[in-house]
Short mmCIF file of C-alpha atoms in Angstrom, two decimals:
data_model
loop_
_atom_site.label_atom_id
_atom_site.label_comp_id
_atom_site.label_asym_id
_atom_site.label_seq_id
_atom_site.Cartn_x
_atom_site.Cartn_y
_atom_site.Cartn_z
CA GLU A 1047 -67.14 -142.32 -49.82
CA ALA A 1048 -70.32 -144.91 -50.16
CA ALA A 1049 -68.56 -147.52 -48.25
CA ALA A 1050 -66.99 -145.09 -45.87
CA ARG A 1051 -71.06 -144.15 -44.74
CA ALA A 1052 -71.67 -147.43 -44.59
CA ARG A 1053 -69.25 -148.37 -42.10
CA GLU A 1054 -69.40 -145.03 -40.22
CA ALA A 1055 -73.67 -146.51 -39.79
CA GLY A 1056 -72.68 -149.32 -38.22
CA PHE A 1057 -72.54 -151.61 -41.27
CA ASP A 1058 -70.35 -155.27 -40.83
CA GLY A 1059 -68.84 -154.71 -44.53
CA VAL A 1060 -69.59 -153.80 -47.43
CA ASP A 1061 -70.67 -155.04 -51.48
CA ILE A 1062 -69.81 -153.40 -54.66
CA HIS A 1063 -72.55 -154.21 -56.94
CA CYS A 1064 -70.61 -155.52 -60.39
CA ALA A 1065 -73.90 -157.58 -61.59
CA HIS A 1066 -76.57 -156.60 -63.84
CA GLY A 1067 -76.17 -154.43 -65.87
CA TYR A 1068 -75.91 -151.94 -63.27
CA LEU A 1069 -73.05 -148.85 -63.76
CA VAL A 1070 -69.78 -150.86 -62.57
CA PRO A 1071 -70.23 -153.83 -64.76
CA SER A 1072 -71.63 -151.72 -67.80
CA PHE A 1073 -68.12 -151.57 -68.05
CA PHE A 1074 -67.04 -154.22 -68.48
CA SER A 1075 -68.32 -155.89 -71.48
CA PRO A 1076 -67.31 -154.26 -75.31
CA MET A 1077 -71.07 -154.46 -76.05
CA THR A 1078 -71.64 -151.52 -73.29
CA ASN A 1079 -68.34 -150.00 -72.86
CA GLN A 1080 -68.02 -148.00 -75.93
CA ARG A 1081 -64.76 -145.76 -74.37
CA THR A 1082 -61.14 -144.80 -76.05
CA ASP A 1083 -59.77 -143.59 -73.22
CA GLU A 1084 -57.90 -145.48 -70.12
CA TYR A 1085 -61.82 -146.99 -68.99
CA GLY A 1086 -62.49 -148.90 -72.10
CA GLY A 1087 -60.43 -150.81 -75.00
CA ASP A 1088 -59.26 -154.40 -73.50
CA LEU A 1089 -59.29 -155.87 -70.03
CA THR A 1090 -57.59 -154.16 -68.17
CA GLY A 1091 -59.18 -151.04 -69.14
CA ARG A 1092 -62.68 -152.75 -68.79
CA THR A 1093 -61.87 -153.28 -65.39
CA ARG A 1094 -60.08 -150.32 -64.11
CA PHE A 1095 -63.30 -148.21 -62.68
CA LEU A 1096 -63.84 -151.51 -60.37
CA LEU A 1097 -60.36 -152.22 -59.79
CA GLU A 1098 -59.62 -148.40 -58.84
CA THR A 1099 -62.93 -148.53 -56.22
CA ILE A 1100 -61.48 -151.54 -54.51
CA ARG A 1101 -58.09 -150.23 -54.23
CA GLY A 1102 -59.63 -146.57 -53.31
CA ILE A 1103 -62.36 -148.35 -50.47
CA ARG A 1104 -58.90 -150.25 -49.44
CA GLN A 1105 -56.82 -146.89 -48.67
CA ARG A 1106 -59.83 -145.28 -47.31
CA LEU A 1107 -61.01 -148.47 -44.46
CA GLY A 1108 -58.09 -150.67 -44.30
CA LYS A 1109 -57.21 -154.31 -45.14
CA GLU A 1110 -59.60 -155.32 -42.06
CA TYR A 1111 -62.98 -154.26 -43.38
CA PRO A 1112 -65.20 -156.91 -44.90
CA LEU A 1113 -65.35 -156.14 -49.17
CA THR A 1114 -67.39 -158.25 -51.39
CA ILE A 1115 -68.66 -157.81 -54.83
CA LYS A 1116 -71.34 -159.40 -56.62
CA ILE A 1117 -71.25 -160.21 -60.12
CA SER A 1118 -72.92 -162.29 -62.87
CA GLY A 1119 -71.04 -165.50 -63.68
CA ASP A 1120 -73.08 -165.40 -66.71
CA GLU A 1121 -74.78 -162.35 -68.46
CA TYR A 1122 -76.95 -164.83 -70.64
CA ILE A 1123 -77.60 -162.30 -73.39
CA GLU A 1124 -76.26 -162.24 -77.17
CA GLY A 1125 -72.71 -160.99 -77.42
CA GLY A 1126 -72.44 -161.19 -73.75
CA LEU A 1127 -69.27 -161.63 -70.96
CA GLY A 1128 -69.89 -165.34 -70.22
CA ILE A 1129 -68.34 -168.13 -67.26
CA SER A 1130 -64.85 -167.52 -68.11
CA ASP A 1131 -65.19 -164.33 -68.76
CA MET A 1132 -66.07 -163.69 -66.04
CA ILE A 1133 -63.64 -165.83 -63.69
CA GLY A 1134 -61.23 -163.82 -65.13
CA ILE A 1135 -62.05 -160.07 -63.66
CA ALA A 1136 -63.51 -162.37 -60.47
CA ARG A 1137 -59.29 -163.06 -60.31
CA LEU A 1138 -58.32 -159.43 -60.71
CA ALA A 1139 -60.66 -158.15 -58.34
CA GLN A 1140 -59.69 -161.00 -56.17
CA ASP A 1141 -55.71 -159.54 -56.46
CA ALA A 1142 -56.40 -156.54 -55.68
CA GLY A 1143 -57.72 -157.21 -52.61
CA ILE A 1144 -61.50 -158.46 -51.97
CA ASP A 1145 -62.69 -160.78 -49.12
CA GLY A 1146 -65.64 -162.88 -51.20
CA LEU A 1147 -67.60 -163.22 -54.62
CA ILE A 1148 -71.44 -163.04 -54.43
CA VAL A 1149 -72.00 -164.84 -57.62
CA SER A 1150 -75.60 -163.93 -59.21
CA ALA A 1151 -76.14 -163.97 -63.29
CA GLY A 1152 -77.97 -162.16 -66.17
CA THR A 1153 -78.31 -158.22 -66.86
CA VAL A 1154 -80.31 -156.64 -69.25
CA GLY A 1155 -79.97 -156.99 -73.55
CA GLY A 1156 -80.94 -159.39 -75.87
CA LYS A 1157 -81.55 -162.73 -74.93
CA LYS A 1158 -79.81 -166.40 -75.98
CA ILE A 1159 -82.40 -168.24 -78.98
CA GLU A 1160 -81.30 -171.44 -77.07
CA ASP A 1161 -81.71 -170.18 -73.59
CA LEU A 1162 -84.87 -169.39 -73.79
CA ASN A 1163 -86.81 -173.36 -72.26
CA GLU A 1164 -84.76 -172.32 -69.54
CA ALA A 1165 -86.42 -169.78 -67.56
CA HIS A 1166 -83.82 -168.52 -65.10
CA LYS A 1167 -81.86 -167.40 -67.90
CA VAL A 1168 -84.40 -165.02 -69.62
CA MET A 1169 -85.88 -163.87 -65.84
CA ARG A 1170 -83.47 -162.19 -63.66
CA THR A 1171 -85.76 -161.26 -61.03
CA LEU A 1172 -85.72 -165.64 -60.33
CA PRO A 1173 -89.64 -165.69 -60.01
CA MET A 1174 -91.46 -169.20 -58.60
CA MET A 1175 -91.45 -170.89 -62.52
CA THR A 1176 -87.05 -170.93 -61.87
CA ARG A 1177 -85.98 -173.89 -60.17
CA PRO A 1178 -84.52 -173.58 -56.72
CA GLY A 1179 -81.10 -173.08 -56.38
CA CYS A 1180 -80.46 -172.44 -61.05
CA LEU A 1181 -77.79 -170.50 -60.20
CA VAL A 1182 -75.63 -172.48 -57.63
CA PRO A 1183 -74.16 -173.96 -60.73
CA ILE A 1184 -72.09 -170.63 -61.94
CA ALA A 1185 -71.01 -170.95 -58.71
CA ALA A 1186 -69.55 -173.71 -58.21
CA GLU A 1187 -66.82 -172.61 -61.33
CA PHE A 1188 -66.07 -170.05 -59.74
CA LYS A 1189 -65.03 -171.51 -56.41
CA LYS A 1190 -62.96 -173.83 -57.92
CA ALA A 1191 -61.32 -171.05 -59.75
CA LEU A 1192 -60.47 -168.94 -57.00
CA GLN A 1193 -59.04 -168.94 -53.92
CA ILE A 1194 -61.46 -166.38 -51.71
CA PRO A 1195 -64.53 -167.26 -50.46
CA VAL A 1196 -67.32 -167.68 -52.78
CA ILE A 1197 -71.48 -167.08 -51.77
CA THR A 1198 -73.97 -168.07 -53.93
CA VAL A 1199 -77.38 -167.15 -54.40
CA GLY A 1200 -80.79 -167.52 -56.47
CA ARG A 1201 -83.66 -169.07 -55.16
CA ILE A 1202 -82.84 -170.73 -52.49
CA ASN A 1203 -85.86 -171.03 -50.32
CA THR A 1204 -85.17 -174.20 -48.36
CA ILE A 1205 -82.78 -175.39 -45.48
CA ALA A 1206 -82.03 -178.52 -46.82
CA LEU A 1207 -80.91 -177.26 -50.05
CA ALA A 1208 -78.76 -174.88 -48.66
CA GLU A 1209 -76.97 -177.94 -46.69
CA GLU A 1210 -76.86 -179.17 -49.65
CA ILE A 1211 -74.93 -177.06 -51.33
CA LEU A 1212 -72.43 -176.64 -48.73
CA SER A 1213 -71.90 -180.33 -48.01
CA GLN A 1214 -71.15 -180.72 -52.29
CA GLY A 1215 -69.14 -177.77 -51.43
CA LYS A 1216 -70.42 -175.49 -54.79
CA ALA A 1217 -69.71 -172.84 -52.35
CA ASP A 1218 -68.54 -171.96 -48.67
CA ILE A 1219 -71.44 -169.67 -48.60
CA VAL A 1220 -75.26 -169.66 -49.25
CA ALA A 1221 -77.05 -166.27 -49.27
CA ILE A 1222 -80.73 -165.86 -48.88
CA GLY A 1223 -82.61 -163.29 -49.70
CA ARG A 1224 -86.80 -163.12 -50.69
CA PRO A 1225 -87.17 -166.17 -48.18
CA LEU A 1226 -86.05 -163.81 -45.10
CA LEU A 1227 -88.56 -161.58 -45.98
CA ALA A 1228 -91.00 -164.47 -45.91
CA ASP A 1229 -89.81 -165.42 -43.05
CA PRO A 1230 -87.40 -162.92 -41.14
CA GLU A 1231 -86.95 -165.86 -38.44
CA LEU A 1232 -85.33 -168.26 -40.53
CA PRO A 1233 -82.07 -168.56 -39.31
CA LYS A 1234 -83.25 -169.23 -35.44
CA LYS A 1235 -85.83 -171.42 -36.28
CA ALA A 1236 -83.98 -173.96 -38.59
CA GLU A 1237 -81.15 -174.21 -36.20
CA GLN A 1238 -83.81 -175.08 -33.31
CA GLY A 1239 -85.15 -177.67 -35.83
CA ARG A 1240 -88.39 -176.25 -36.12
CA GLU A 1241 -88.75 -175.96 -39.91
CA GLU A 1242 -92.03 -177.11 -40.23
CA GLU A 1243 -92.65 -173.77 -38.99
CA ILE A 1244 -90.37 -171.41 -41.25
CA ARG A 1245 -93.44 -169.32 -43.93
CA PRO A 1246 -92.19 -170.49 -47.05
CA CYS A 1247 -91.32 -167.59 -49.94
CA ILE A 1248 -93.10 -168.76 -53.20
CA ALA A 1249 -90.83 -166.85 -55.39
CA CYS A 1250 -94.33 -164.82 -56.35
CA ASN A 1251 -92.53 -161.60 -56.39
CA GLU A 1252 -95.86 -159.36 -55.63
CA GLY A 1253 -94.79 -157.92 -52.86
CA CYS A 1254 -90.83 -157.70 -53.13
CA TYR A 1255 -89.56 -156.61 -57.14
CA LYS A 1256 -92.99 -156.08 -58.51
CA ARG A 1257 -93.98 -153.19 -55.52
CA ILE A 1258 -90.08 -151.96 -56.15
CA LEU A 1259 -90.30 -151.13 -59.39
CA GLY A 1260 -93.85 -149.27 -58.46
CA GLN A 1261 -91.57 -147.02 -55.29
CA LEU A 1262 -93.70 -148.90 -53.31
CA ALA A 1263 -92.99 -150.72 -49.57
CA ILE A 1264 -92.46 -153.49 -49.61
CA CYS A 1265 -94.24 -156.09 -48.15
CA CYS A 1266 -95.58 -160.01 -48.69
CA SER A 1267 -97.72 -162.66 -49.72
CA VAL A 1268 -97.24 -164.64 -47.38
CA ASN A 1269 -96.17 -162.17 -44.23
CA PRO A 1270 -98.71 -160.02 -43.39
CA MET A 1271 -96.00 -158.87 -40.58
CA LEU A 1272 -93.01 -157.71 -43.24
CA GLY A 1273 -93.22 -154.13 -42.32
CA LYS A 1274 -95.25 -154.29 -39.21
CA GLU A 1275 -92.39 -155.39 -36.95
CA ALA A 1276 -92.38 -152.06 -34.70
CA ASP A 1277 -96.22 -152.58 -34.07
CA PRO A 1278 -97.12 -154.56 -30.51
CA ALA A 1279 -96.89 -158.21 -30.07
CA VAL A 1280 -99.77 -160.47 -30.39
CA ARG A 1281 -102.07 -159.26 -28.19
CA ASN A 1282 -103.65 -162.55 -25.65
CA ALA A 1283 -107.78 -163.03 -26.15
CA ASP A 1284 -109.58 -161.49 -23.19
CA PRO A 1285 -111.81 -163.15 -22.88
CA VAL A 1286 -111.71 -166.45 -24.51
CA ARG A 1287 -114.23 -166.98 -26.99
CA ARG A 1288 -115.72 -169.16 -29.59
CA ILE A 1289 -114.96 -168.49 -33.11
CA LEU A 1290 -116.12 -169.86 -36.17
CA VAL A 1291 -113.96 -169.66 -39.41
CA VAL A 1292 -116.08 -170.17 -42.53
CA GLY A 1293 -114.03 -171.06 -45.57
CA ALA A 1294 -110.47 -172.64 -45.93
CA GLY A 1295 -108.77 -170.75 -48.51
CA PRO A 1296 -105.63 -168.91 -47.68
CA ALA A 1297 -107.82 -165.83 -45.53
CA GLY A 1298 -109.54 -168.27 -43.43
CA MET A 1299 -106.75 -170.73 -42.97
CA GLU A 1300 -104.34 -168.02 -41.40
CA ALA A 1301 -108.22 -166.06 -39.59
CA ALA A 1302 -108.22 -169.46 -37.93
CA PHE A 1303 -104.38 -170.05 -37.01
CA ARG A 1304 -104.10 -165.94 -35.99
CA ALA A 1305 -107.17 -166.38 -33.99
CA ARG A 1306 -105.98 -169.40 -32.30
CA GLU A 1307 -102.60 -167.97 -31.15
CA ARG A 1308 -104.09 -165.54 -29.53
CA GLY A 1309 -106.21 -168.17 -27.25
CA HIS A 1310 -109.62 -168.23 -29.01
CA ASP A 1311 -111.35 -171.78 -29.40
CA VAL A 1312 -111.26 -171.83 -32.57
CA THR A 1313 -113.09 -173.86 -35.46
CA LEU A 1314 -112.37 -173.76 -39.22
CA ILE A 1315 -115.36 -175.25 -41.56
CA GLU A 1316 -114.95 -175.99 -45.31
CA LYS A 1317 -117.06 -177.08 -47.62
CA GLY A 1318 -114.98 -178.86 -49.38
CA ALA A 1319 -112.85 -182.00 -49.15
CA HIS A 1320 -109.28 -180.09 -49.00
CA LEU A 1321 -107.61 -176.88 -47.42
CA GLY A 1322 -106.50 -174.45 -49.96
CA GLY A 1323 -109.06 -172.71 -51.09
CA GLN A 1324 -108.15 -170.88 -54.61
CA LEU A 1325 -104.54 -172.27 -53.50
CA LEU A 1326 -104.41 -175.68 -54.73
CA LEU A 1327 -105.89 -173.90 -57.95
CA ALA A 1328 -103.07 -171.85 -58.21
CA ALA A 1329 -100.59 -174.72 -57.48
CA VAL A 1330 -102.10 -176.11 -60.80
CA PRO A 1331 -100.29 -174.69 -64.05
CA PRO A 1332 -96.53 -175.43 -64.80
CA GLY A 1333 -93.97 -173.70 -62.35
CA ARG A 1334 -96.35 -173.04 -59.46
CA LYS A 1335 -95.80 -175.76 -57.25
CA ASP A 1336 -94.22 -173.67 -54.87
CA ILE A 1337 -97.83 -172.22 -54.22
CA GLU A 1338 -98.33 -176.42 -52.56
CA ARG A 1339 -94.98 -175.38 -50.14
CA PHE A 1340 -97.19 -172.73 -48.61
CA THR A 1341 -101.01 -174.64 -48.17
CA ASP A 1342 -99.08 -177.13 -46.38
CA TYR A 1343 -97.60 -174.24 -44.39
CA LEU A 1344 -100.79 -172.93 -43.27
CA ALA A 1345 -102.73 -176.70 -42.97
CA GLY A 1346 -99.49 -177.39 -40.50
CA GLY A 1347 -100.14 -174.22 -38.35
CA LEU A 1348 -103.53 -175.63 -37.90
CA THR A 1349 -102.53 -178.66 -36.37
CA ARG A 1350 -99.81 -177.17 -34.69
CA SER A 1351 -102.58 -174.66 -32.28
CA GLY A 1352 -104.70 -177.09 -32.36
CA VAL A 1353 -107.52 -175.29 -34.55
CA LYS A 1354 -110.47 -178.02 -35.15
CA VAL A 1355 -110.96 -178.63 -38.62
CA ILE A 1356 -114.40 -179.44 -40.40
CA LEU A 1357 -114.09 -180.74 -44.04
CA ASN A 1358 -117.25 -181.39 -46.52
CA GLU A 1359 -119.52 -179.36 -44.80
CA GLU A 1360 -121.95 -176.35 -45.89
CA VAL A 1361 -122.46 -173.75 -42.96
CA SER A 1362 -126.01 -173.55 -42.15
CA PRO A 1363 -128.55 -172.41 -39.36
CA SER A 1364 -128.31 -176.37 -37.76
CA VAL A 1365 -124.87 -176.24 -38.02
CA ILE A 1366 -125.10 -172.45 -36.02
CA ARG A 1367 -127.08 -174.09 -33.40
CA ARG A 1368 -124.82 -177.00 -32.92
CA LEU A 1369 -121.39 -175.15 -32.64
CA GLN A 1370 -123.25 -172.13 -31.00
CA PRO A 1371 -120.09 -169.41 -32.13
CA ASP A 1372 -119.28 -165.89 -30.46
CA ALA A 1373 -117.93 -164.43 -34.01
CA VAL A 1374 -117.72 -165.85 -37.05
CA ILE A 1375 -114.99 -164.80 -39.73
CA ILE A 1376 -116.70 -165.60 -43.07
CA ALA A 1377 -113.55 -166.50 -45.94
CA THR A 1378 -115.92 -167.90 -48.28
CA GLY A 1379 -114.27 -166.65 -51.27
CA ALA A 1380 -115.03 -165.74 -54.84
CA GLN A 1381 -117.16 -167.72 -58.19
CA PRO A 1382 -115.86 -167.14 -61.22
CA CYS A 1383 -117.48 -165.42 -64.19
CA LYS A 1384 -118.78 -166.56 -67.69
CA LEU A 1385 -119.71 -164.07 -70.17
CA ALA A 1386 -122.95 -163.98 -72.21
CA VAL A 1387 -121.55 -165.27 -75.76
CA PRO A 1388 -124.83 -165.70 -78.28
CA GLY A 1389 -124.82 -169.16 -80.28
CA LEU A 1390 -122.02 -171.27 -78.10
CA PRO A 1391 -123.84 -174.08 -76.24
CA ALA A 1392 -123.74 -174.40 -72.50
CA GLU A 1393 -121.27 -177.75 -72.50
CA GLN A 1394 -118.39 -175.93 -74.03
CA GLY A 1395 -118.64 -172.13 -72.36
CA VAL A 1396 -116.30 -173.25 -68.71
CA THR A 1397 -114.21 -171.30 -66.34
CA ALA A 1398 -110.34 -171.33 -66.26
CA TRP A 1399 -110.72 -172.56 -62.34
CA ASP A 1400 -113.10 -175.73 -63.88
CA VAL A 1401 -109.35 -176.16 -66.12
CA LEU A 1402 -107.02 -175.91 -63.41
CA SER A 1403 -109.87 -177.97 -60.71
CA GLY A 1404 -109.51 -180.77 -63.23
CA LYS A 1405 -113.19 -181.18 -64.23
CA PRO A 1406 -114.26 -183.34 -67.43
CA MET A 1407 -115.08 -180.69 -70.11
CA ALA A 1408 -116.23 -180.97 -73.90
CA SER A 1409 -112.24 -181.33 -76.31
CA GLY A 1410 -110.11 -178.82 -77.70
CA PRO A 1411 -108.67 -176.00 -79.80
CA TYR A 1412 -109.36 -174.58 -77.14
CA LEU A 1413 -110.04 -170.33 -76.88
CA ILE A 1414 -109.53 -168.88 -73.50
CA VAL A 1415 -111.13 -165.16 -73.19
CA GLY A 1416 -109.29 -163.15 -71.03
CA ALA A 1417 -105.17 -162.84 -70.79
CA GLY A 1418 -104.66 -161.25 -66.87
CA LEU A 1419 -102.41 -164.26 -65.10
CA VAL A 1420 -105.23 -166.91 -64.15
CA GLY A 1421 -106.05 -166.76 -68.11
CA CYS A 1422 -102.08 -166.71 -68.95
CA GLU A 1423 -101.40 -169.80 -66.49
CA THR A 1424 -104.29 -171.73 -67.97
CA ALA A 1425 -103.23 -171.02 -71.22
CA ASP A 1426 -99.98 -172.31 -70.15
CA LEU A 1427 -101.12 -175.49 -68.80
CA LEU A 1428 -103.45 -176.62 -71.91
CA SER A 1429 -100.99 -175.67 -74.21
CA ASP A 1430 -97.84 -177.36 -72.03
CA ARG A 1431 -99.87 -180.29 -72.29
CA GLY A 1432 -100.17 -180.40 -76.22
CA GLU A 1433 -103.44 -178.81 -76.79
CA LYS A 1434 -103.90 -175.55 -79.78
CA VAL A 1435 -105.03 -172.90 -77.60
CA THR A 1436 -105.26 -169.39 -78.31
CA VAL A 1437 -105.75 -166.49 -76.23
CA VAL A 1438 -108.41 -163.50 -76.36
CA GLU A 1439 -107.35 -160.40 -74.68
CA ILE A 1440 -109.40 -157.08 -74.59
CA LEU A 1441 -106.51 -155.42 -73.41
CA PRO A 1442 -103.33 -154.16 -75.46
CA GLU A 1443 -101.64 -156.49 -73.46
CA ILE A 1444 -101.44 -160.18 -71.73
CA ALA A 1445 -100.80 -160.08 -68.11
CA CYS A 1446 -101.10 -156.36 -67.72
CA ASP A 1447 -101.35 -157.59 -64.13
CA ALA A 1448 -98.50 -159.55 -63.68
CA ASP A 1449 -94.34 -157.94 -63.23
CA LYS A 1450 -92.71 -157.82 -66.32
CA ASP A 1451 -90.48 -160.71 -66.07
CA THR A 1452 -93.88 -163.18 -65.52
CA LYS A 1453 -94.74 -160.61 -68.69
CA ALA A 1454 -91.88 -161.69 -70.54
CA TYR A 1455 -92.40 -165.49 -69.70
CA PHE A 1456 -95.69 -165.96 -70.98
CA ASP A 1457 -94.62 -164.10 -74.73
CA ILE A 1458 -91.54 -166.53 -74.69
CA ARG A 1459 -93.21 -169.84 -73.58
CA PHE A 1460 -96.26 -168.74 -76.21
CA GLN A 1461 -94.17 -168.28 -78.84
CA ASN A 1462 -92.43 -171.66 -78.21
CA LYS A 1463 -95.81 -173.66 -77.86
CA ARG A 1464 -97.51 -171.28 -80.83
CA VAL A 1465 -99.98 -169.82 -78.31
CA LYS A 1466 -102.08 -167.36 -80.83
CA ILE A 1467 -102.67 -164.51 -79.06
CA TYR A 1468 -105.41 -161.38 -80.21
CA THR A 1469 -104.89 -158.34 -78.31
CA GLY A 1470 -107.16 -155.83 -78.67
CA ALA A 1471 -109.94 -158.20 -79.17
CA ASN A 1472 -113.59 -159.68 -77.64
CA LEU A 1473 -115.29 -162.89 -78.03
CA VAL A 1474 -118.90 -161.97 -80.44
CA ARG A 1475 -120.25 -165.00 -81.20
CA MET A 1476 -119.77 -168.82 -81.48
CA GLU A 1477 -121.11 -170.51 -84.74
CA ASP A 1478 -120.62 -174.10 -85.02
CA ARG A 1479 -117.53 -174.34 -84.34
CA LEU A 1480 -116.00 -171.53 -85.03
CA VAL A 1481 -115.68 -167.78 -82.49
CA ILE A 1482 -115.91 -164.53 -84.03
CA ILE A 1483 -113.54 -162.36 -81.89
CA HIS A 1484 -113.68 -158.94 -83.24
CA GLN A 1485 -109.89 -157.23 -83.78
CA GLY A 1486 -110.21 -153.74 -85.25
CA LEU A 1487 -112.22 -152.95 -87.60
CA GLU A 1488 -111.94 -157.43 -88.31
CA ASP A 1489 -114.54 -159.49 -87.30
CA ILE A 1490 -112.00 -163.18 -87.62
CA PRO A 1491 -112.75 -167.01 -87.07
CA ILE A 1492 -111.14 -169.24 -84.70
CA GLU A 1493 -111.91 -172.88 -84.65
CA ALA A 1494 -112.75 -173.84 -80.43
CA GLY A 1495 -113.81 -176.97 -79.16
CA THR A 1496 -113.69 -175.69 -75.33
CA VAL A 1497 -114.11 -171.52 -75.16
CA VAL A 1498 -112.36 -171.17 -71.42
CA PHE A 1499 -113.46 -167.45 -69.43
CA SER A 1500 -110.63 -166.24 -67.35
CA VAL A 1501 -113.25 -163.22 -66.70
CA GLY A 1502 -112.46 -161.78 -62.73
CA ALA A 1503 -114.50 -163.48 -60.26
CA LYS A 1504 -117.74 -162.69 -57.76
CA PRO A 1505 -117.55 -162.14 -54.24
CA ASP A 1506 -119.89 -165.74 -52.44
CA ASP A 1507 -120.83 -163.41 -49.41
CA SER A 1508 -123.97 -164.60 -49.18
CA LEU A 1509 -123.83 -165.88 -45.87
CA TYR A 1510 -122.58 -162.82 -44.45
CA GLU A 1511 -126.85 -160.94 -44.76
CA GLN A 1512 -127.44 -164.63 -43.06
CA LEU A 1513 -125.42 -164.10 -39.79
CA THR A 1514 -125.65 -160.54 -39.76
CA SER A 1515 -129.88 -161.17 -39.95
CA ALA A 1516 -129.43 -163.77 -36.93
CA GLY A 1517 -127.90 -161.10 -34.91
CA ILE A 1518 -124.02 -163.24 -35.02
CA GLU A 1519 -121.09 -161.02 -35.29
CA VAL A 1520 -119.26 -161.56 -38.13
CA ILE A 1521 -116.10 -160.36 -40.11
CA LYS A 1522 -115.53 -160.14 -43.51
CA ALA A 1523 -112.06 -161.46 -44.89
CA GLY A 1524 -110.54 -161.98 -48.44
CA ASP A 1525 -111.93 -162.81 -52.12
CA CYS A 1526 -115.43 -162.54 -50.43
CA VAL A 1527 -114.79 -159.07 -50.05
CA LYS A 1528 -113.41 -158.31 -53.01
CA PRO A 1529 -111.44 -160.86 -55.35
CA ARG A 1530 -107.75 -160.08 -55.75
CA ARG A 1531 -104.61 -161.21 -54.66
CA ILE A 1532 -103.23 -164.12 -52.06
CA MET A 1533 -101.32 -160.98 -50.27
CA ASP A 1534 -104.51 -159.40 -49.71
CA SER A 1535 -106.38 -162.57 -48.65
CA VAL A 1536 -103.40 -163.48 -46.16
CA GLU A 1537 -103.12 -160.04 -44.96
CA GLU A 1538 -107.41 -159.54 -44.28
CA GLY A 1539 -107.36 -163.05 -42.59
CA PHE A 1540 -104.48 -161.76 -40.41
CA LEU A 1541 -106.42 -158.96 -39.46
CA ALA A 1542 -109.00 -160.67 -39.20
CA GLY A 1543 -107.64 -162.96 -36.81
CA ASN A 1544 -106.32 -160.37 -34.70
CA ARG A 1545 -110.07 -158.33 -34.50
CA VAL A 1546 -112.16 -160.72 -33.15
#
């Protein structure tokens, strides 16, 4: 019935979801199928539901209507079905009349201990910590065993990788999902040789998976237009004005690019030596290199559009007089906070930003105060370097601001690296090289050479009052409004560039 409705609605084909622990694959494994009737027992019984569904669709829609299935090529769980088991199921589906097979992996359930060092085997949503093309080797095994086309999927995030997979014969078709949310024009830009203009998916899962689980509308950290495709096209600037953008983080770069795209004369000024702002820090921890691709994309967009960029210069009254802007967009970001801790020497108290930027500091062991996403990433970085790390979080669990898969990732990494976690706890004082944390009714001493604060940030908007008092039109965007995520900064930069 669902397949018939899909065809009637105009879809070119249908796919049966037989992966990731949903209804159909729950029949496949003896772990989840405890039935004693004709839909349980041996492989014939456990695949009956799928095969009857395939044959029923064929009878209803005919042999010419495209029909594929999506399968977990390896369930990656203790006692689950592996590649050889799934190939057997795929062959039965092939004989029943499917036209192709999408090969994914993973399901719900307990993970295999030996897989814990391979992120994609424990993180079904394949966030940025998993390697690009991580599921392709499984698809290659199915291609060897089947006569129908095999479609591979999973973190295939560049055209070069897709072409490599096809040229090496590892699959017949490449399926791309999240990168098409990041840039729906990806295929067209690739075909036209404009690959440097493709907005890269960073697999953060913030606007897609996380919001789906929260039953919220889809959006994207790197694509502020996602979900707004029906809005009017970019409005040309009338009149053309001189626009100054202060701060070259994601909000500033997006604002500068958008304002220039509309035709304004745009100058971007940055007090540091590099474009990127906090994106430069976000890309440092293990598994975060995809953020560099987004930084490079934004920087390339500035160059291609003709935005004038000035580095290593702070905005001052003399700069304003020299540039004479008609309007200013402030994207000056935020500054990290510290806590006042009795007995803590100034040189032994640093911020997560200090660690991520490579600033020289006192030696370990390290105590990280605050286990939100930034605190966990900093702990991951330090423990990856072999440092002894303890994390203290006042909330009942770590990574409360992350999606479920990312939280699981940190749990696994920290267990393997022996990172000690104290939740429901807070730092109360320091005595020599011992920090005292309070948890429940207990005071716990912990050795620490350096205390790293990851307790949020405060907006850096001091320039706003200076400029508005001088009668200059000013718009704020990004963390100087309120410290949040990449997604918020990019969207606010986009809106500022359209508004000015």
